[in-house]
Amino acid sequence: MIVNAAGRTLPEQIGGQKVEPFRGAFATPPRKKRLSPKLSYVKPSEDKLISLEDAVKNYVKDGMTISFHHHLRDGDYLVNQVLEMVSDLGIKDIVLASTALFPVHEPVVQHLMEGTVRRIEGSMNGPVGRACSFGRMKEIATLRDHGGRAAAVEMGDLPIDVAFIAAPTADTYGNCNGVHGKSACGPLGYSYPDSLYAKKVIAVTDNLVEYPATPMSIHQTHVDHVAEIETIGNPERIVSGTTQVTRSPTNLQIADFVIETMDALGIISKGASIQAGAGGISLSVTSQMGDLMEDRHVVGGFGLGGVTQYLVDMLHRGVIRKILDAQCFDLTAVQSLREDPDHVEINMIYSSPYNKGSVYNQLDAAFLGATEVDVDFNVNVNTHSDGLLLHGIGGHQGPAACAKVTFITVPLYRKRIPVVRDRVTTITTPGEVIDVIATEYGIAVNPRRKDILKQVEKAKIPVLTIEELKKEAYDLCGEPELPETTDDIVAAIQWRDGTVLDTVKRVVET
Amino acid sequence: MIRRSRLYIPGNNPKMMQSGKALNPDVILLDLEDSVPLHDKLAARLLVREAITFLQFRKEVMVRINHFPMGKEDLKEVVCEQVDSVLYPKSESSQDIEEVAELLDELESARSLSKRIDIVPVIETARGCLRCEEIALSPRVSAITFGAEDFVADIGGTRTRESLFHVKSTLAVAAAAAGIQALDTVYPFIDDEKGLKKEAEESKAMGFCGKGAIHPLQLAVIHEVFSPSAEEIAWAQKVIEALKDAEEKGRAAAQLEGRMIDTPTLKKAHRIMETYKVMT
C-alpha cells in the first residue's frame, strides 16, 4: 500500500496498472512526450461522408476506446445512439471515454451489465455513477478533470480509437462548430484533444452544410468522416444545473461573504479575471460582482466558464473585456458566443496542466461548489456522504490549483448532514490548493494563506477556523455516519497531472 | 440594546429556525401567534422551546406569544434563560401588560432565572392606540410596536401611509416619552425593495429605531436604513466635540456649520454613537 501526499492509502496497482500516487499540486512534472498519431492523407477526389451505422461497423471493434463530448449535457442523444449500434453489432468490452455522462445516458447502465462497455473513463453524473458505485462495471473507472483529461489524451494515458464528435454544424469535409444549427450548444472544445489524437475521428451532425463551415472549432484536417443523422440532441437540456441566482437567504449570505472577502482582498478591481460556474451561489456572486464593478466604473479582465447569462451580462455591460468559453450552460451564452467577437471559444488543451501556460494560471479568483469539505480543506465533488459516486470532477481541480484565490461555497449542512466534516468521503481537490471555505455561518481561511487571513481581518464578515465551522455543523447535526462500503475499488480519482488522489469504494446495497 | 431588525420565524418551522441561526437580524422573533395554525399551537410551543435551548442563537431572542389566556400556556412552555423578550399582541391597556409581567415574575422566580425578560407590547387596535402612553410606561416594557394589518382592520380602513400615520406618530411619541424604543411594523411585499426602503426611511424620520422583517431578504435594506450612515457618525462626532468645547468655555450651546446646536442635538448625537458602538 502507498500513502499519497493527500494522506490517502492506495494500492500499489489499480486495474493492473501501477499507481502513481499524488505527490502535491505541482510536484509531478510531465514525464512523457506527446502521443504521435499516424499521419494520414485524403486524396482530392475522396468523399468523407459516411452513415453513422457504417462508421460504427467499419471502425469500432471489441475492446476499443471510443469518445464523445458533453457539450449537449443532459440533452445529448449521440452516446446512446452509437452504443445501441455497438451493442446490436455484438461488439464487447468497449472503454467509454465520454468527457461526461448525464442522466440522459442511463441506457449505458444496461451496456455495462451486458458487457458491451467494460469501463468508463470520464465524469459520471447520476445513474451511471450510481451503477458504478454498486459495482456494475467490469473494470475500474477513472475520473479526471477537464484539463487532466486533455493531458491524458495528449500523453497517451487515454488513447482513443474512435472519437465521435456531435457537431451542431458540420460541412461535408469535416469542419465543425457548435454555434449554428438547430442543436447549437456553444463551443466544441471538449472534443478538440480527441480530434487531434484519436485514431479515427467521426463528426456526426444534424446540420450538414456546404463547405466551408465557419467558424471552425474542429478542423477538417483532423476529421476522417462526416455522418449525418436526424438529431444529435436537444440543446434546451444543456441547462441541466441551476442557472438562476439563488433566492435562498442562507445561500445569498454565502454569496455576500464571498463578495465581501473578494472586496477585502482587492479582487473586485481593474483587470480582475474570474472563473464563474453554474449553481445559484456562484451565479449570485457573478451577478453582484458585475453590479459592484459597474458602480465603481471598473473594467475587469476575462470571465471563464461554464458560461451563463450572468457572465454574458457582465460582458455586455462592459465590466469584463472578454469571455473565454469552454462550455455554455444556457442558450443566452450560445447566442453570445455566436454573435459577440469578445466572447471567445477555447478548447480543453487550454485547461491542461502540461503545456506552455494553462488558461487557469491567469485567474484571480475561482468560486466552486462541493458536496463535502474537511478540516484539511480537502474538497469532495464526486461522492455524496452515502458514498455514491454521483458527479464528475468537471472543471474543479484546474481553477482551484491555479487561481490566485479559490473559494469553496457550501452550506454548513445539507438535509441534516454536515458538509463541513472531519474527513471528506472522497478527495477530489486537495486542501493545499483551497484558500477560503465560505458558508452561511462565516468563512474559514486556509492557514497556509496568512496573507488572506491578514487582509480579511477588517472585513465585516465572521472569520472562523475550519474546526469551528465543523463544530458548528456537528453541534447542529451530530457526527455524520460513514458510508457502508466494501474494500473493492470501483473508481480512481486522478489529479490533473495523472497521479492518483483517491479511490471510490463499492457501496453496499441495502 | 440594538433592535434595527427583528426576523419573524414561524414557530412550527424548524428549517427556518435553523436558517435563522445563520442569518444576521438583531432579533430572532419566534412566532407562536398568527403564523401558527390553531391545531399546531401545542407542537409549536415545544418546538420553539427546543430551538431556543438547542440552537444558541447568539442574538436577542424574542417570542411572540398569543394573547392571554392562550398566551399563558405559551409563556409556561418557553420561559427560560435564553429568552430575552416577549412580544405581546393586541395590547390594549397597562392591565394587559401587568398580567403578562405577573406571570413572568412567577415563572422567572420558579425557574431561578438570572435575568428579567422584557415585554414588547404590540398595538393593533384603536383602544390600544388610545392607551399607548400607559402601555409604554408599564413594567418591563423596553419597546413598543404595532401591527398594521390588524390595526386597519380594527378601524375599518385599508393599509395606506395616511391610515397608519396617527398610530405611528402616537406610538413614537409615547415611546420617546417613556424612554423606550419605537419599533416599526413589517412591510408585507417581499420583493418590493424600494417600497420597503421608503417606508423604513419615513419611520426612521418619525423616531422609530427598527422594523420587523417577514423575510431574510428584507434585512439588508432595514439594516441600511436604521444603521447610522458614515455622514451621520461624522456629524455626531462633530456635535459631541463642539459641545464639549462649548461646555469647557462655560456655554451650553455652540455653532456647527452655521447652525446652533445644544442639548437636544447632543442627545441625538449620543444616540447615533451608541447605536454605532453596539453595531461595531
PDB file of C-alpha atoms in Angstrom, chain A residues 224-409:
ATOM      1  CA  ASP A 224     -11.846  11.306 -41.147  1.00  0.00           C
ATOM      2  CA  HIS A 225     -15.555  11.138 -41.846  1.00  0.00           C
ATOM      3  CA  VAL A 226     -18.770  13.102 -41.534  1.00  0.00           C
ATOM      4  CA  ALA A 227     -22.033  11.333 -40.694  1.00  0.00           C
ATOM      5  CA  GLU A 228     -25.416  13.000 -40.977  1.00  0.00           C
ATOM      6  CA  ILE A 229     -28.204  11.927 -38.606  1.00  0.00           C
ATOM      7  CA  GLU A 230     -31.642  13.274 -37.807  1.00  0.00           C
ATOM      8  CA  THR A 231     -30.765  14.781 -34.459  1.00  0.00           C
ATOM      9  CA  ILE A 232     -27.725  14.880 -32.194  1.00  0.00           C
ATOM     10  CA  GLY A 233     -29.590  16.209 -29.185  1.00  0.00           C
ATOM     11  CA  ASN A 234     -31.749  18.793 -27.541  1.00  0.00           C
ATOM     12  CA  PRO A 235     -29.857  21.984 -26.683  1.00  0.00           C
ATOM     13  CA  GLU A 236     -32.636  23.075 -24.320  1.00  0.00           C
ATOM     14  CA  ARG A 237     -31.233  20.421 -21.992  1.00  0.00           C
ATOM     15  CA  ILE A 238     -27.782  21.969 -21.717  1.00  0.00           C
ATOM     16  CA  VAL A 239     -29.486  23.899 -18.926  1.00  0.00           C
ATOM     17  CA  SER A 240     -29.138  20.909 -16.678  1.00  0.00           C
ATOM     18  CA  GLY A 241     -27.922  22.555 -13.494  1.00  0.00           C
ATOM     19  CA  THR A 242     -29.077  25.547 -11.525  1.00  0.00           C
ATOM     20  CA  THR A 243     -28.844  28.536 -13.801  1.00  0.00           C
ATOM     21  CA  GLN A 244     -30.688  31.154 -11.780  1.00  0.00           C
ATOM     22  CA  VAL A 245     -29.366  33.306  -8.952  1.00  0.00           C
ATOM     23  CA  THR A 246     -30.249  31.715  -5.647  1.00  0.00           C
ATOM     24  CA  ARG A 247     -33.216  33.028  -3.655  1.00  0.00           C
ATOM     25  CA  SER A 248     -32.277  31.034  -0.582  1.00  0.00           C
ATOM     26  CA  PRO A 249     -31.411  33.507   2.206  1.00  0.00           C
ATOM     27  CA  THR A 250     -28.614  31.312   3.533  1.00  0.00           C
ATOM     28  CA  ASN A 251     -27.113  30.794   0.077  1.00  0.00           C
ATOM     29  CA  LEU A 252     -27.341  34.528  -0.562  1.00  0.00           C
ATOM     30  CA  GLN A 253     -25.479  35.062   2.680  1.00  0.00           C
ATOM     31  CA  ILE A 254     -22.712  32.757   1.427  1.00  0.00           C
ATOM     32  CA  ALA A 255     -22.540  34.779  -1.796  1.00  0.00           C
ATOM     33  CA  ASP A 256     -22.388  38.014   0.237  1.00  0.00           C
ATOM     34  CA  PHE A 257     -19.494  36.653   2.291  1.00  0.00           C
ATOM     35  CA  VAL A 258     -17.605  35.742  -0.891  1.00  0.00           C
ATOM     36  CA  ILE A 259     -18.159  39.207  -2.341  1.00  0.00           C
ATOM     37  CA  GLU A 260     -17.052  40.911   0.863  1.00  0.00           C
ATOM     38  CA  THR A 261     -13.976  38.698   1.076  1.00  0.00           C
ATOM     39  CA  MET A 262     -13.106  39.363  -2.554  1.00  0.00           C
ATOM     40  CA  ASP A 263     -13.504  43.062  -1.903  1.00  0.00           C
ATOM     41  CA  ALA A 264     -11.261  42.900   1.166  1.00  0.00           C
ATOM     42  CA  LEU A 265      -8.648  41.104  -0.961  1.00  0.00           C
ATOM     43  CA  GLY A 266      -8.860  43.781  -3.651  1.00  0.00           C
ATOM     44  CA  ILE A 267     -10.070  41.326  -6.278  1.00  0.00           C
ATOM     45  CA  ILE A 268     -13.010  43.436  -7.420  1.00  0.00           C
ATOM     46  CA  SER A 269     -10.743  45.746  -9.334  1.00  0.00           C
ATOM     47  CA  LYS A 270      -9.431  46.672 -12.749  1.00  0.00           C
ATOM     48  CA  GLY A 271      -8.387  43.685 -14.805  1.00  0.00           C
ATOM     49  CA  ALA A 272      -9.778  41.067 -12.416  1.00  0.00           C
ATOM     50  CA  SER A 273     -10.439  37.719 -14.072  1.00  0.00           C
ATOM     51  CA  ILE A 274     -12.720  35.102 -12.626  1.00  0.00           C
ATOM     52  CA  GLN A 275     -13.881  31.538 -13.087  1.00  0.00           C
ATOM     53  CA  ALA A 276     -17.650  31.553 -12.759  1.00  0.00           C
ATOM     54  CA  GLY A 277     -19.720  28.438 -12.896  1.00  0.00           C
ATOM     55  CA  ALA A 278     -23.360  27.471 -12.657  1.00  0.00           C
ATOM     56  CA  GLY A 279     -25.116  26.972  -9.347  1.00  0.00           C
ATOM     57  CA  GLY A 280     -27.202  29.537  -7.523  1.00  0.00           C
ATOM     58  CA  ILE A 281     -24.451  30.800  -5.208  1.00  0.00           C
ATOM     59  CA  SER A 282     -21.859  31.143  -7.922  1.00  0.00           C
ATOM     60  CA  LEU A 283     -24.329  32.995 -10.118  1.00  0.00           C
ATOM     61  CA  SER A 284     -25.217  35.318  -7.276  1.00  0.00           C
ATOM     62  CA  VAL A 285     -21.510  36.112  -6.786  1.00  0.00           C
ATOM     63  CA  THR A 286     -21.142  36.752 -10.524  1.00  0.00           C
ATOM     64  CA  SER A 287     -24.185  38.980 -10.590  1.00  0.00           C
ATOM     65  CA  GLN A 288     -23.199  41.000  -7.503  1.00  0.00           C
ATOM     66  CA  MET A 289     -19.641  41.358  -8.748  1.00  0.00           C
ATOM     67  CA  GLY A 290     -20.975  42.781 -12.016  1.00  0.00           C
ATOM     68  CA  ASP A 291     -23.096  45.323 -10.139  1.00  0.00           C
ATOM     69  CA  LEU A 292     -20.192  46.413  -7.937  1.00  0.00           C
ATOM     70  CA  MET A 293     -17.813  46.781 -10.861  1.00  0.00           C
ATOM     71  CA  GLU A 294     -20.360  48.845 -12.743  1.00  0.00           C
ATOM     72  CA  ASP A 295     -20.970  51.088  -9.708  1.00  0.00           C
ATOM     73  CA  ARG A 296     -17.235  51.616  -9.329  1.00  0.00           C
ATOM     74  CA  HIS A 297     -16.635  52.082 -13.065  1.00  0.00           C
ATOM     75  CA  VAL A 298     -14.136  49.235 -13.001  1.00  0.00           C
ATOM     76  CA  VAL A 299     -13.448  47.025 -16.010  1.00  0.00           C
ATOM     77  CA  GLY A 300     -12.227  43.517 -15.245  1.00  0.00           C
ATOM     78  CA  GLY A 301     -10.257  41.140 -17.403  1.00  0.00           C
ATOM     79  CA  PHE A 302     -11.899  37.959 -18.584  1.00  0.00           C
ATOM     80  CA  GLY A 303     -14.573  35.632 -17.318  1.00  0.00           C
ATOM     81  CA  LEU A 304     -14.046  31.916 -17.749  1.00  0.00           C
ATOM     82  CA  GLY A 305     -16.894  29.465 -17.784  1.00  0.00           C
ATOM     83  CA  GLY A 306     -19.241  27.413 -17.680  1.00  0.00           C
ATOM     84  CA  VAL A 307     -20.833  30.497 -19.267  1.00  0.00           C
ATOM     85  CA  THR A 308     -24.288  31.641 -18.219  1.00  0.00           C
ATOM     86  CA  GLN A 309     -26.434  34.663 -18.958  1.00  0.00           C
ATOM     87  CA  TYR A 310     -24.910  36.389 -15.921  1.00  0.00           C
ATOM     88  CA  LEU A 311     -21.368  36.297 -17.299  1.00  0.00           C
ATOM     89  CA  VAL A 312     -22.713  37.367 -20.694  1.00  0.00           C
ATOM     90  CA  ASP A 313     -24.450  40.253 -18.937  1.00  0.00           C
ATOM     91  CA  MET A 314     -21.119  41.329 -17.409  1.00  0.00           C
ATOM     92  CA  LEU A 315     -19.562  41.362 -20.870  1.00  0.00           C
ATOM     93  CA  HIS A 316     -22.407  43.313 -22.394  1.00  0.00           C
ATOM     94  CA  ARG A 317     -22.386  45.852 -19.541  1.00  0.00           C
ATOM     95  CA  GLY A 318     -18.696  46.369 -20.222  1.00  0.00           C
ATOM     96  CA  VAL A 319     -17.472  45.266 -16.790  1.00  0.00           C
ATOM     97  CA  ILE A 320     -15.308  42.479 -18.230  1.00  0.00           C
ATOM     98  CA  ARG A 321     -13.414  42.651 -21.503  1.00  0.00           C
ATOM     99  CA  LYS A 322     -13.687  39.051 -22.716  1.00  0.00           C
ATOM    100  CA  ILE A 323     -15.340  35.740 -22.077  1.00  0.00           C
ATOM    101  CA  LEU A 324     -13.256  32.641 -22.637  1.00  0.00           C
ATOM    102  CA  ASP A 325     -15.805  29.923 -23.190  1.00  0.00           C
ATOM    103  CA  ALA A 326     -15.152  26.259 -22.587  1.00  0.00           C
ATOM    104  CA  GLN A 327     -18.816  25.400 -22.136  1.00  0.00           C
ATOM    105  CA  CYS A 328     -22.212  27.091 -22.408  1.00  0.00           C
ATOM    106  CA  PHE A 329     -24.674  26.492 -19.601  1.00  0.00           C
ATOM    107  CA  ASP A 330     -27.617  28.242 -21.225  1.00  0.00           C
ATOM    108  CA  LEU A 331     -28.821  29.403 -24.610  1.00  0.00           C
ATOM    109  CA  THR A 332     -28.093  33.090 -23.916  1.00  0.00           C
ATOM    110  CA  ALA A 333     -24.434  32.068 -23.717  1.00  0.00           C
ATOM    111  CA  VAL A 334     -24.725  30.166 -27.010  1.00  0.00           C
ATOM    112  CA  GLN A 335     -26.176  33.213 -28.734  1.00  0.00           C
ATOM    113  CA  SER A 336     -23.476  35.466 -27.307  1.00  0.00           C
ATOM    114  CA  LEU A 337     -20.708  33.126 -28.454  1.00  0.00           C
ATOM    115  CA  ARG A 338     -22.218  33.173 -31.940  1.00  0.00           C
ATOM    116  CA  GLU A 339     -22.591  36.949 -32.134  1.00  0.00           C
ATOM    117  CA  ASP A 340     -20.091  38.711 -29.889  1.00  0.00           C
ATOM    118  CA  PRO A 341     -16.458  38.823 -31.022  1.00  0.00           C
ATOM    119  CA  ASP A 342     -15.326  39.337 -27.418  1.00  0.00           C
ATOM    120  CA  HIS A 343     -16.923  36.038 -26.415  1.00  0.00           C
ATOM    121  CA  VAL A 344     -14.306  33.531 -27.500  1.00  0.00           C
ATOM    122  CA  GLU A 345     -14.280  29.751 -27.671  1.00  0.00           C
ATOM    123  CA  ILE A 346     -11.383  27.891 -26.076  1.00  0.00           C
ATOM    124  CA  ASN A 347     -10.585  24.204 -26.128  1.00  0.00           C
ATOM    125  CA  MET A 348      -9.540  21.871 -23.342  1.00  0.00           C
ATOM    126  CA  ILE A 349      -5.849  21.990 -24.130  1.00  0.00           C
ATOM    127  CA  TYR A 350      -6.020  25.454 -22.566  1.00  0.00           C
ATOM    128  CA  SER A 351      -7.001  23.704 -19.345  1.00  0.00           C
ATOM    129  CA  SER A 352      -4.247  21.095 -19.341  1.00  0.00           C
ATOM    130  CA  PRO A 353      -1.536  21.379 -16.690  1.00  0.00           C
ATOM    131  CA  TYR A 354       1.056  20.186 -19.185  1.00  0.00           C
ATOM    132  CA  ASN A 355       1.559  22.889 -21.774  1.00  0.00           C
ATOM    133  CA  LYS A 356       3.221  26.261 -22.003  1.00  0.00           C
ATOM    134  CA  GLY A 357       0.593  28.049 -19.913  1.00  0.00           C
ATOM    135  CA  SER A 358      -2.842  26.968 -18.755  1.00  0.00           C
ATOM    136  CA  VAL A 359      -5.659  29.473 -19.002  1.00  0.00           C
ATOM    137  CA  TYR A 360      -6.303  28.895 -15.300  1.00  0.00           C
ATOM    138  CA  ASN A 361      -2.936  30.444 -14.444  1.00  0.00           C
ATOM    139  CA  GLN A 362      -4.419  33.805 -15.417  1.00  0.00           C
ATOM    140  CA  LEU A 363      -7.313  33.643 -12.945  1.00  0.00           C
ATOM    141  CA  ASP A 364      -7.593  35.981  -9.982  1.00  0.00           C
ATOM    142  CA  ALA A 365     -10.457  34.119  -8.330  1.00  0.00           C
ATOM    143  CA  ALA A 366     -12.486  30.976  -8.714  1.00  0.00           C
ATOM    144  CA  PHE A 367     -15.639  30.135  -6.787  1.00  0.00           C
ATOM    145  CA  LEU A 368     -16.527  26.480  -6.801  1.00  0.00           C
ATOM    146  CA  GLY A 369     -19.022  24.195  -5.096  1.00  0.00           C
ATOM    147  CA  ALA A 370     -18.603  20.926  -3.210  1.00  0.00           C
ATOM    148  CA  THR A 371     -20.545  18.050  -1.729  1.00  0.00           C
ATOM    149  CA  GLU A 372     -18.195  17.987   1.299  1.00  0.00           C
ATOM    150  CA  VAL A 373     -15.148  19.776   2.674  1.00  0.00           C
ATOM    151  CA  ASP A 374     -12.962  18.696   5.558  1.00  0.00           C
ATOM    152  CA  VAL A 375     -10.801  20.197   8.260  1.00  0.00           C
ATOM    153  CA  ASP A 376      -7.737  19.833   5.998  1.00  0.00           C
ATOM    154  CA  PHE A 377      -9.604  21.894   3.362  1.00  0.00           C
ATOM    155  CA  ASN A 378      -9.864  18.842   1.093  1.00  0.00           C
ATOM    156  CA  VAL A 379     -12.884  19.050  -1.184  1.00  0.00           C
ATOM    157  CA  ASN A 380     -15.200  16.374  -2.485  1.00  0.00           C
ATOM    158  CA  VAL A 381     -17.374  16.986  -5.525  1.00  0.00           C
ATOM    159  CA  ASN A 382     -17.709  13.373  -6.653  1.00  0.00           C
ATOM    160  CA  THR A 383     -19.439  11.383  -3.978  1.00  0.00           C
ATOM    161  CA  HIS A 384     -22.210  12.064  -1.524  1.00  0.00           C
ATOM    162  CA  SER A 385     -21.947  11.262   2.155  1.00  0.00           C
ATOM    163  CA  ASP A 386     -23.607   7.900   1.417  1.00  0.00           C
ATOM    164  CA  GLY A 387     -20.600   7.038  -0.739  1.00  0.00           C
ATOM    165  CA  LEU A 388     -22.454   7.118  -4.049  1.00  0.00           C
ATOM    166  CA  LEU A 389     -20.493   8.455  -6.994  1.00  0.00           C
ATOM    167  CA  LEU A 390     -22.977  10.895  -8.466  1.00  0.00           C
ATOM    168  CA  HIS A 391     -20.880  13.679 -10.001  1.00  0.00           C
ATOM    169  CA  GLY A 392     -17.864  14.180 -12.207  1.00  0.00           C
ATOM    170  CA  ILE A 393     -14.882  16.352 -11.368  1.00  0.00           C
ATOM    171  CA  GLY A 394     -15.724  18.755 -14.165  1.00  0.00           C
ATOM    172  CA  GLY A 395     -13.573  21.858 -14.098  1.00  0.00           C
ATOM    173  CA  HIS A 396     -12.902  21.785 -10.363  1.00  0.00           C
ATOM    174  CA  GLN A 397      -9.227  20.939  -9.989  1.00  0.00           C
ATOM    175  CA  GLY A 398      -7.652  23.264 -12.543  1.00  0.00           C
ATOM    176  CA  PRO A 399      -9.110  26.589 -11.371  1.00  0.00           C
ATOM    177  CA  ALA A 400      -8.654  25.549  -7.735  1.00  0.00           C
ATOM    178  CA  ALA A 401      -4.985  24.780  -8.328  1.00  0.00           C
ATOM    179  CA  CYS A 402      -4.170  27.879 -10.343  1.00  0.00           C
ATOM    180  CA  ALA A 403      -6.418  30.819  -9.373  1.00  0.00           C
ATOM    181  CA  LYS A 404      -4.837  33.330  -7.005  1.00  0.00           C
ATOM    182  CA  VAL A 405      -7.738  32.773  -4.604  1.00  0.00           C
ATOM    183  CA  THR A 406     -10.033  29.758  -4.643  1.00  0.00           C
ATOM    184  CA  PHE A 407     -13.347  29.889  -2.791  1.00  0.00           C
ATOM    185  CA  ILE A 408     -15.450  26.872  -1.981  1.00  0.00           C
ATOM    186  CA  THR A 409     -19.054  27.946  -1.447  1.00  0.00           C
TER     187      THR A 409
END
